[in-house]
């Protein structure tokens, strides 16, 4: 039976685990959980991997590579889903993600490791977009907040056990086995989603958009530019900042056709939503990878113990998203949501900065990152909801890809800036390098807070 867009087998006010919704909900949440485990595990064990593969100079690039590769993946997946439906796009994206994870698990050198991360990132970027399309096609709008809260909730279990488990596995058998386990979980998650893919509608031929060749080409340019940004920390002297500046200019040129018109001038509506996501991602993701690094390098934490910081932040992120999905929008307006969220992120970054500067108890930074996680937990689902609401149904794939591109490039630019600052001020041996990282990203969060007033009127939910 064909399911009309935005409807499930049983319309009405059923929850996301009601009849007609439970299988896609479980399948998609499981996929998000795999991604969460990968992210948390990488942040926890990357110091070990970089030493083992003699790739400490490429530390930030290991995180930036999949984000950069995800940009063309997002563009291709968004258009492909609008043209052919989300079914085949989901399958291909999942296979690429699994292939990349397998390459990473078998890597014996840093170049092979980075190659696997690129393949993995392309598939993950495509999956990010296609999950949004699946939500728009299966769930009515009054459930969008709850399913996006469910995505955030998928971080809870990986957040509780992921960093510690990755640390224990690394200490006992080696880091390769962390990715073998992730691959097994990924395959199981994709199998769970397969039954729901048959329900997705296929667009009529007359409604299918043309393949945007120039847009795909620009996405490749943007990917190369943002990837190049993260080579800047490895360059000596003034060459690093110069490459960073040039890379930012090229990235802006490449990204301009991929984002909504008016994004770079923060026009009200969808452009501002994309900017909010990018700024929050830059501030949070650009800093997160250095928290376990600081704890291990200067406070004697083991990889599993350092992962506690990420665990608590994942819990607060999920809890805040759950609360956000249940507070009426007339109470928690878009402007209020972004103001509260970015303020909490800035407070968390400030706590990390204080620990890096003064050497006070690491618990201050751990508590601060718990607060920052809550801030992200309300910003992310609201940007996801507004992206679907502010776009036409036929363009929701492209709009979702624009949001995901803003998210990914914001994180990559944040990583590039922190990577250059980290290297320039002494690297892991100097606490001042960590202080500069956290201080710079605090300013980014505050800049985003100043732009909240640009959020325009938000239409009421449809349906």
Short mmCIF file of C-alpha atoms in Angstrom, two decimals:
data_model
loop_
_atom_site.label_atom_id
_atom_site.label_comp_id
_atom_site.label_asym_id
_atom_site.label_seq_id
_atom_site.Cartn_x
_atom_site.Cartn_y
_atom_site.Cartn_z
CA UNK A 1 0.00 0.00 0.00
CA UNK A 2 1.30 3.45 -0.86
CA UNK A 3 1.59 5.80 2.08
CA UNK A 4 0.82 9.43 1.22
CA UNK A 5 3.51 11.97 2.12
CA UNK A 6 3.36 13.03 5.77
CA UNK A 7 1.03 10.15 6.73
CA UNK A 8 1.48 6.78 8.29
CA UNK A 9 -0.66 3.69 8.10
CA UNK A 10 -2.77 5.06 10.92
CA UNK A 11 -3.24 8.84 10.76
CA UNK A 12 -4.27 10.93 13.69
CA UNK A 13 -2.54 11.80 16.92
CA UNK A 14 -0.62 8.54 17.47
CA UNK A 15 2.86 8.93 18.91
CA UNK A 16 6.09 8.06 17.15
CA UNK A 17 5.86 4.54 18.56
CA UNK A 18 2.22 4.12 17.52
CA UNK A 19 0.96 1.75 14.85
CA UNK A 20 2.46 2.67 11.49
CA UNK A 21 5.33 4.61 13.06
CA UNK A 22 7.17 2.17 15.32
CA UNK A 23 9.34 0.42 12.70
CA UNK A 24 10.67 3.57 10.99
CA UNK A 25 11.19 5.17 14.40
CA UNK A 26 13.21 2.24 15.74
CA UNK A 27 15.20 1.88 12.52
CA UNK A 28 16.14 5.54 12.21
CA UNK A 29 16.91 5.96 15.90
CA UNK A 30 19.20 2.92 15.68
CA UNK A 31 21.07 4.49 12.74
CA UNK A 32 21.51 7.75 14.67
CA UNK A 33 22.76 5.71 17.63
CA UNK A 34 25.46 4.16 15.44
CA UNK A 35 26.57 7.61 14.33
CA UNK A 36 26.58 8.77 17.96
CA UNK A 37 28.75 5.82 18.98
CA UNK A 38 31.19 6.57 16.15
CA UNK A 39 31.49 10.24 17.12
CA UNK A 40 31.91 9.62 20.83
CA UNK A 41 34.33 6.74 20.30
CA UNK A 42 36.47 8.80 17.90
CA UNK A 43 36.71 11.73 20.30
CA UNK A 44 37.67 9.35 23.10
CA UNK A 45 40.30 7.20 21.38
CA UNK A 46 41.69 9.50 18.68
CA UNK A 47 44.70 10.48 20.84
CA UNK A 48 45.63 6.77 20.90
CA UNK A 49 45.01 6.33 17.14
CA UNK A 50 47.10 9.38 16.26
CA UNK A 51 50.04 8.04 18.29
CA UNK A 52 49.67 4.51 16.92
CA UNK A 53 49.55 5.64 13.28
CA UNK A 54 52.11 8.42 13.75
CA UNK A 55 49.49 10.93 12.70
CA UNK A 56 49.35 13.41 15.56
CA UNK A 57 49.85 16.28 13.11
CA UNK A 58 46.66 15.19 11.34
CA UNK A 59 44.58 15.03 14.52
CA UNK A 60 41.91 17.56 13.54
CA UNK A 61 41.86 16.29 9.92
CA UNK A 62 40.63 12.90 11.12
CA UNK A 63 37.47 14.62 12.38
CA UNK A 64 37.17 17.07 9.50
CA UNK A 65 37.58 14.53 6.67
CA UNK A 66 34.17 12.83 7.03
CA UNK A 67 32.42 16.18 7.49
CA UNK A 68 34.00 17.57 4.33
CA UNK A 69 33.20 14.43 2.31
CA UNK A 70 29.65 14.63 3.60
CA UNK A 71 29.01 17.92 1.76
CA UNK A 72 28.76 16.41 -1.76
CA UNK A 73 27.04 13.40 -0.21
CA UNK A 74 24.35 15.68 1.16
CA UNK A 75 23.84 17.50 -2.15
CA UNK A 76 23.61 14.29 -4.18
CA UNK A 77 21.33 12.60 -1.64
CA UNK A 78 18.98 15.58 -1.39
CA UNK A 79 18.39 15.83 -5.14
CA UNK A 80 18.32 12.07 -5.61
CA UNK A 81 15.69 11.70 -2.89
CA UNK A 82 13.55 14.47 -4.43
CA UNK A 83 13.82 12.74 -7.82
CA UNK A 84 13.49 9.04 -6.97
CA UNK A 85 12.30 8.84 -3.39
CA UNK A 86 14.38 7.98 -0.36
CA UNK A 87 14.44 4.17 -0.73
CA UNK A 88 17.41 3.58 -3.02
CA UNK A 89 19.29 6.58 -1.62
CA UNK A 90 19.10 5.08 1.87
CA UNK A 91 20.45 1.73 0.71
CA UNK A 92 23.38 3.18 -1.25
CA UNK A 93 24.25 5.60 1.55
CA UNK A 94 24.21 2.80 4.12
CA UNK A 95 26.51 0.63 2.00
CA UNK A 96 29.02 3.47 1.62
CA UNK A 97 28.95 4.18 5.34
CA UNK A 98 29.58 0.49 6.10
CA UNK A 99 32.40 0.30 3.54
CA UNK A 100 34.13 3.34 5.02
CA UNK A 101 33.85 1.93 8.54
CA UNK A 102 35.39 -1.34 7.35
CA UNK A 103 38.35 0.52 5.79
CA UNK A 104 38.89 2.46 9.02
CA UNK A 105 38.77 -0.76 11.06
CA UNK A 106 41.48 -2.35 8.89
CA UNK A 107 43.69 0.76 8.54
CA UNK A 108 47.37 0.30 9.24
CA UNK A 109 48.47 3.82 8.33
CA UNK A 110 47.09 7.32 8.70
CA UNK A 111 46.46 7.84 4.94
CA UNK A 112 44.34 4.65 4.79
CA UNK A 113 42.55 5.68 7.98
CA UNK A 114 41.73 9.09 6.48
CA UNK A 115 40.61 7.46 3.22
CA UNK A 116 38.15 5.31 5.14
CA UNK A 117 36.90 8.35 7.00
CA UNK A 118 36.24 10.11 3.67
CA UNK A 119 34.15 7.19 2.32
CA UNK A 120 32.37 6.88 5.65
CA UNK A 121 31.69 10.61 5.68
CA UNK A 122 30.16 10.65 2.19
CA UNK A 123 27.74 7.91 3.21
CA UNK A 124 27.00 9.51 6.57
CA UNK A 125 26.29 12.89 4.95
CA UNK A 126 23.86 11.29 2.51
CA UNK A 127 22.18 9.38 5.35
CA UNK A 128 21.73 12.57 7.35
CA UNK A 129 19.70 14.11 4.54
CA UNK A 130 17.71 11.01 3.67
CA UNK A 131 16.58 10.58 7.28
CA UNK A 132 15.06 14.06 7.15
CA UNK A 133 13.27 13.14 3.94
CA UNK A 134 11.93 9.94 5.51
CA UNK A 135 10.60 11.99 8.44
CA UNK A 136 8.87 14.42 6.09
CA UNK A 137 7.30 11.59 4.05
CA UNK A 138 6.09 9.34 6.89
CA UNK A 139 5.36 11.54 9.91
CA UNK A 140 2.82 14.40 10.15
CA UNK A 141 4.25 17.74 11.26
CA UNK A 142 2.91 17.55 14.81
CA UNK A 143 5.25 14.58 15.37
CA UNK A 144 8.37 16.13 13.86
CA UNK A 145 9.51 17.60 17.17
CA UNK A 146 9.18 14.24 18.87
CA UNK A 147 11.00 12.21 16.24
CA UNK A 148 13.88 14.72 16.21
CA UNK A 149 13.92 14.49 20.01
CA UNK A 150 14.07 10.72 19.49
CA UNK A 151 17.14 11.21 17.32
CA UNK A 152 18.75 13.15 20.15
CA UNK A 153 17.66 10.46 22.59
CA UNK A 154 19.56 7.95 20.47
CA UNK A 155 22.71 9.48 21.93
CA UNK A 156 21.82 8.40 25.47
CA UNK A 157 22.93 4.76 25.39
CA UNK A 158 26.04 5.46 23.26
CA UNK A 159 26.71 8.40 25.56
CA UNK A 160 26.45 6.20 28.66
CA UNK A 161 28.54 3.28 27.42
CA UNK A 162 30.22 4.43 24.20
CA UNK A 163 33.23 6.42 25.50
CA UNK A 164 33.92 3.97 28.33
CA UNK A 165 33.42 0.94 26.06
CA UNK A 166 35.69 2.43 23.38
CA UNK A 167 38.33 3.14 26.01
CA UNK A 168 38.14 -0.37 27.49
CA UNK A 169 38.23 -2.07 24.08
CA UNK A 170 41.18 0.10 23.06
CA UNK A 171 43.06 -0.64 26.28
CA UNK A 172 42.35 -4.38 26.04
CA UNK A 173 42.38 -5.36 22.34
CA UNK A 174 43.26 -2.21 20.41
CA UNK A 175 41.36 0.58 18.72
CA UNK A 176 40.72 -1.40 15.50
CA UNK A 177 38.13 -3.51 17.33
CA UNK A 178 36.12 -0.42 18.27
CA UNK A 179 35.30 0.11 14.59
CA UNK A 180 34.65 -3.60 14.00
CA UNK A 181 31.99 -3.40 16.70
CA UNK A 182 30.57 -0.22 15.18
CA UNK A 183 30.32 -1.95 11.80
CA UNK A 184 28.35 -4.86 13.27
CA UNK A 185 25.94 -2.45 14.98
CA UNK A 186 25.58 -0.41 11.77
CA UNK A 187 24.60 -3.45 9.69
CA UNK A 188 21.99 -4.44 12.26
CA UNK A 189 20.55 -0.92 12.33
CA UNK A 190 20.17 -0.72 8.55
CA UNK A 191 18.40 -4.10 8.52
CA UNK A 192 15.86 -2.71 10.99
CA UNK A 193 15.01 0.15 8.65
CA UNK A 194 14.62 -1.91 5.48
CA UNK A 195 10.92 -2.87 5.97
CA UNK A 196 9.96 0.80 6.25
CA UNK A 197 11.62 1.75 2.98
CA UNK A 198 8.93 -0.05 0.98
CA UNK A 199 6.39 2.43 2.32
CA UNK A 200 8.11 5.50 0.92
CA UNK A 201 6.36 7.12 -2.05
CA UNK A 202 8.12 7.64 -5.37
CA UNK A 203 7.66 11.14 -6.83
CA UNK A 204 5.73 11.47 -10.08
CA UNK A 205 7.90 11.98 -13.15
CA UNK A 206 6.49 15.48 -13.65
CA UNK A 207 7.53 16.47 -10.10
CA UNK A 208 11.13 15.27 -10.34
CA UNK A 209 13.73 18.08 -10.30
CA UNK A 210 16.58 18.02 -12.80
CA UNK A 211 20.02 16.93 -11.65
CA UNK A 212 21.82 20.13 -10.61
CA UNK A 213 25.22 19.51 -12.20
CA UNK A 214 26.69 22.90 -11.21
CA UNK A 215 25.44 22.51 -7.64
CA UNK A 216 27.13 19.13 -7.32
CA UNK A 217 30.34 20.59 -8.77
CA UNK A 218 30.24 23.45 -6.29
CA UNK A 219 29.73 20.97 -3.46
CA UNK A 220 32.98 19.25 -4.51
CA UNK A 221 34.75 22.62 -4.52
CA UNK A 222 33.41 23.38 -1.05
CA UNK A 223 34.45 19.93 0.21
CA UNK A 224 38.01 20.35 -1.07
CA UNK A 225 38.18 23.84 0.41
CA UNK A 226 36.99 22.87 3.88
CA UNK A 227 39.23 19.80 3.80
CA UNK A 228 42.14 22.04 2.84
CA UNK A 229 41.32 24.27 5.80
CA UNK A 230 42.27 21.44 8.10
CA UNK A 231 45.72 21.01 6.57
CA UNK A 232 46.55 24.52 7.77
CA UNK A 233 47.59 23.38 11.28
CA UNK A 234 50.38 21.27 9.73
CA UNK A 235 51.98 24.21 7.89
CA UNK A 236 54.85 26.11 9.43
CA UNK A 237 54.95 29.79 10.31
CA UNK A 238 52.57 32.23 8.67
CA UNK A 239 51.65 29.72 5.96
CA UNK A 240 49.05 28.05 8.19
CA UNK A 241 46.96 31.18 8.83
CA UNK A 242 47.33 32.16 5.15
CA UNK A 243 45.99 28.80 3.95
CA UNK A 244 43.19 29.10 6.49
CA UNK A 245 42.19 32.53 5.15
CA UNK A 246 42.33 31.46 1.50
CA UNK A 247 40.45 28.25 2.28
CA UNK A 248 37.68 30.20 3.99
CA UNK A 249 37.24 32.43 0.93
CA UNK A 250 37.09 29.45 -1.45
CA UNK A 251 34.71 27.64 0.90
CA UNK A 252 32.34 30.62 0.91
CA UNK A 253 32.40 30.74 -2.90
CA UNK A 254 31.69 27.01 -3.13
CA UNK A 255 29.00 27.02 -0.46
CA UNK A 256 27.06 30.01 -1.76
CA UNK A 257 25.11 28.03 -4.43
CA UNK A 258 24.43 25.21 -1.95
CA UNK A 259 22.75 27.25 0.76
CA UNK A 260 19.51 29.25 0.75
CA UNK A 261 19.69 32.68 -0.83
CA UNK A 262 20.59 35.20 1.86
CA UNK A 263 22.45 32.79 4.15
CA UNK A 264 25.65 34.85 4.23
CA UNK A 265 23.72 38.00 5.10
CA UNK A 266 21.62 36.09 7.67
CA UNK A 267 18.28 36.82 6.00
CA UNK A 268 15.20 35.94 8.06
CA UNK A 269 13.64 32.51 7.56
CA UNK A 270 15.48 29.41 6.39
CA UNK A 271 18.83 31.25 5.88
CA UNK A 272 18.94 32.21 9.56
CA UNK A 273 18.00 28.68 10.60
CA UNK A 274 20.96 27.33 8.62
CA UNK A 275 23.26 29.95 10.20
CA UNK A 276 22.12 29.05 13.72
CA UNK A 277 22.90 25.39 13.06
CA UNK A 278 26.32 26.22 11.56
CA UNK A 279 27.37 28.55 14.37
CA UNK A 280 26.29 26.15 17.10
CA UNK A 281 28.06 23.28 15.34
CA UNK A 282 31.26 25.29 14.88
CA UNK A 283 31.45 26.33 18.53
CA UNK A 284 30.56 22.94 19.99
CA UNK A 285 32.18 20.48 17.57
CA UNK A 286 35.28 22.62 17.11
CA UNK A 287 35.93 22.31 20.84
CA UNK A 288 34.58 18.91 21.82
CA UNK A 289 37.46 16.88 20.42
CA UNK A 290 39.94 18.78 22.62
CA UNK A 291 38.23 18.08 25.93
CA UNK A 292 39.31 14.41 26.20
CA UNK A 293 42.67 15.49 24.78
CA UNK A 294 43.20 18.00 27.62
CA UNK A 295 42.12 15.48 30.26
CA UNK A 296 44.49 12.83 28.96
CA UNK A 297 47.46 15.12 28.23
CA UNK A 298 47.43 17.25 31.38
CA UNK A 299 45.23 15.64 34.01
CA UNK A 300 46.26 11.98 33.77
CA UNK A 301 42.90 10.63 32.63
CA UNK A 302 42.72 7.30 30.79
CA UNK A 303 40.75 7.24 27.49
CA UNK A 304 37.75 5.63 29.20
CA UNK A 305 37.79 8.12 32.09
CA UNK A 306 38.15 11.10 29.75
CA UNK A 307 35.06 9.91 27.90
CA UNK A 308 32.91 10.75 30.94
CA UNK A 309 32.78 14.35 29.72
CA UNK A 310 31.22 13.28 26.43
CA UNK A 311 28.89 10.84 28.18
CA UNK A 312 27.36 13.49 30.41
CA UNK A 313 27.01 15.95 27.53
CA UNK A 314 25.23 13.31 25.43
CA UNK A 315 22.79 12.69 28.28
CA UNK A 316 22.02 16.38 28.74
CA UNK A 317 21.68 16.83 24.96
CA UNK A 318 19.11 14.05 24.79
CA UNK A 319 17.23 15.20 27.89
CA UNK A 320 17.00 18.77 26.63
CA UNK A 321 15.76 17.56 23.24
CA UNK A 322 13.11 15.43 24.92
CA UNK A 323 11.93 18.44 26.92
CA UNK A 324 12.02 20.67 23.85
CA UNK A 325 9.71 18.29 21.97
CA UNK A 326 7.08 18.60 24.70
CA UNK A 327 7.10 22.34 25.43
CA UNK A 328 4.53 24.26 23.33
CA UNK A 329 6.04 26.57 20.73
CA UNK A 330 4.07 29.50 22.05
CA UNK A 331 6.14 29.14 25.24
CA UNK A 332 9.49 28.20 23.74
CA UNK A 333 9.58 30.37 20.62
CA UNK A 334 12.32 30.03 18.00
CA UNK A 335 14.17 33.14 19.19
CA UNK A 336 13.93 32.06 22.80
CA UNK A 337 15.14 28.57 21.91
CA UNK A 338 18.22 29.82 20.08
CA UNK A 339 19.00 32.41 22.79
CA UNK A 340 18.86 29.87 25.60
CA UNK A 341 20.72 27.20 23.64
CA UNK A 342 23.64 29.37 22.53
CA UNK A 343 23.94 30.89 26.01
CA UNK A 344 24.31 27.42 27.51
CA UNK A 345 26.91 26.47 24.89
CA UNK A 346 28.89 29.65 25.64
CA UNK A 347 28.79 28.90 29.39
CA UNK A 348 30.13 25.39 28.79
CA UNK A 349 32.96 26.71 26.65
CA UNK A 350 33.79 29.33 29.25
CA UNK A 351 34.08 26.60 31.91
CA UNK A 352 36.52 24.68 29.68
CA UNK A 353 38.51 27.87 29.13
CA UNK A 354 38.78 28.47 32.89
CA UNK A 355 40.06 24.93 33.49
CA UNK A 356 42.66 25.25 30.73
CA UNK A 357 43.89 28.63 32.03
CA UNK A 358 43.88 28.02 35.78
CA UNK A 359 44.27 24.24 36.05
CA UNK A 360 41.36 24.03 38.50
CA UNK A 361 39.62 20.71 39.04
CA UNK A 362 38.55 19.11 35.74
CA UNK A 363 35.10 18.59 37.23
CA UNK A 364 34.41 22.25 36.40
CA UNK A 365 34.92 21.53 32.70
CA UNK A 366 32.94 18.29 32.88
CA UNK A 367 30.00 20.09 34.50
CA UNK A 368 30.28 22.92 32.00
CA UNK A 369 30.14 20.55 29.05
CA UNK A 370 27.01 18.99 30.55
CA UNK A 371 25.45 22.46 30.34
CA UNK A 372 26.71 22.95 26.77
CA UNK A 373 25.18 19.62 25.73
CA UNK A 374 21.78 20.81 26.98
CA UNK A 375 22.14 23.93 24.85
CA UNK A 376 22.79 21.90 21.74
CA UNK A 377 19.89 19.64 22.66
CA UNK A 378 17.38 22.43 22.14
CA UNK A 379 19.05 24.20 19.20
CA UNK A 380 19.36 21.15 16.94
CA UNK A 381 15.79 19.81 16.96
CA UNK A 382 14.36 23.31 16.51
CA UNK A 383 16.51 23.93 13.42
CA UNK A 384 15.43 20.54 12.04
CA UNK A 385 11.74 21.29 12.60
CA UNK A 386 11.95 24.74 11.05
CA UNK A 387 13.82 23.50 7.98
CA UNK A 388 10.97 21.16 7.03
CA UNK A 389 8.33 23.75 7.88
CA UNK A 390 9.94 26.57 5.93
CA UNK A 391 10.35 24.53 2.72
CA UNK A 392 7.90 23.14 0.18
CA UNK A 393 7.34 19.38 0.24
CA UNK A 394 8.94 18.97 -3.20
CA UNK A 395 12.08 20.77 -2.00
CA UNK A 396 12.47 19.21 1.44
CA UNK A 397 15.35 17.03 0.30
CA UNK A 398 17.30 20.05 -0.93
CA UNK A 399 16.39 22.11 2.14
CA UNK A 400 17.47 19.29 4.44
CA UNK A 401 20.74 18.98 2.56
CA UNK A 402 21.30 22.74 3.00
CA UNK A 403 20.82 22.43 6.76
CA UNK A 404 23.14 19.43 6.92
CA UNK A 405 25.74 21.22 4.80
CA UNK A 406 25.61 24.23 7.11
CA UNK A 407 25.99 21.91 10.08
CA UNK A 408 28.94 20.00 8.60
CA UNK A 409 30.82 22.99 7.24
CA UNK A 410 30.32 24.91 10.46
CA UNK A 411 31.91 22.03 12.35
CA UNK A 412 34.76 21.71 9.83
CA UNK A 413 35.51 25.43 9.92
CA UNK A 414 35.43 25.31 13.71
CA UNK A 415 37.87 22.40 13.68
CA UNK A 416 40.15 24.24 11.23
CA UNK A 417 40.25 27.37 13.38
CA UNK A 418 40.88 25.43 16.58
CA UNK A 419 43.45 23.24 14.81
CA UNK A 420 45.48 26.25 13.66
CA UNK A 421 45.23 27.88 17.09
CA UNK A 422 46.12 24.65 18.88
CA UNK A 423 49.26 24.11 16.81
CA UNK A 424 50.33 27.76 16.84
CA UNK A 425 50.29 27.96 20.64
CA UNK A 426 52.24 24.80 21.41
CA UNK A 427 49.96 21.79 20.80
CA UNK A 428 49.32 19.13 23.42
CA UNK A 429 52.36 20.09 25.50
CA UNK A 430 51.01 23.54 26.42
CA UNK A 431 47.78 24.23 28.30
CA UNK A 432 47.63 27.67 26.69
CA UNK A 433 46.85 25.99 23.34
CA UNK A 434 43.74 24.45 24.85
CA UNK A 435 42.80 27.78 26.42
CA UNK A 436 43.00 29.54 23.04
CA UNK A 437 40.79 26.84 21.48
CA UNK A 438 38.06 27.18 24.08
CA UNK A 439 38.31 30.98 24.19
CA UNK A 440 37.98 31.32 20.42
CA UNK A 441 34.91 29.07 20.30
CA UNK A 442 33.31 30.97 23.18
CA UNK A 443 33.47 34.07 20.97
CA UNK A 444 31.87 32.12 18.10
CA UNK A 445 28.95 31.11 20.34
CA UNK A 446 28.50 34.70 21.49
CA UNK A 447 28.52 35.88 17.87
CA UNK A 448 25.70 33.44 17.13
CA UNK A 449 23.81 34.77 20.11
CA UNK A 450 24.00 38.27 18.64
CA UNK A 451 22.38 37.00 15.41
CA UNK A 452 19.33 35.45 17.07
CA UNK A 453 17.34 38.64 16.50
CA UNK A 454 17.52 37.86 12.76
CA UNK A 455 15.08 34.95 13.18
CA UNK A 456 11.88 36.00 11.43
CA UNK A 457 8.24 34.96 11.89
CA UNK A 458 7.73 31.20 12.06
CA UNK A 459 4.58 29.66 10.53
CA UNK A 460 2.43 27.33 12.61
CA UNK A 461 2.72 23.56 12.04
CA UNK A 462 0.77 22.15 9.08
CA UNK A 463 -1.54 19.22 9.60
#
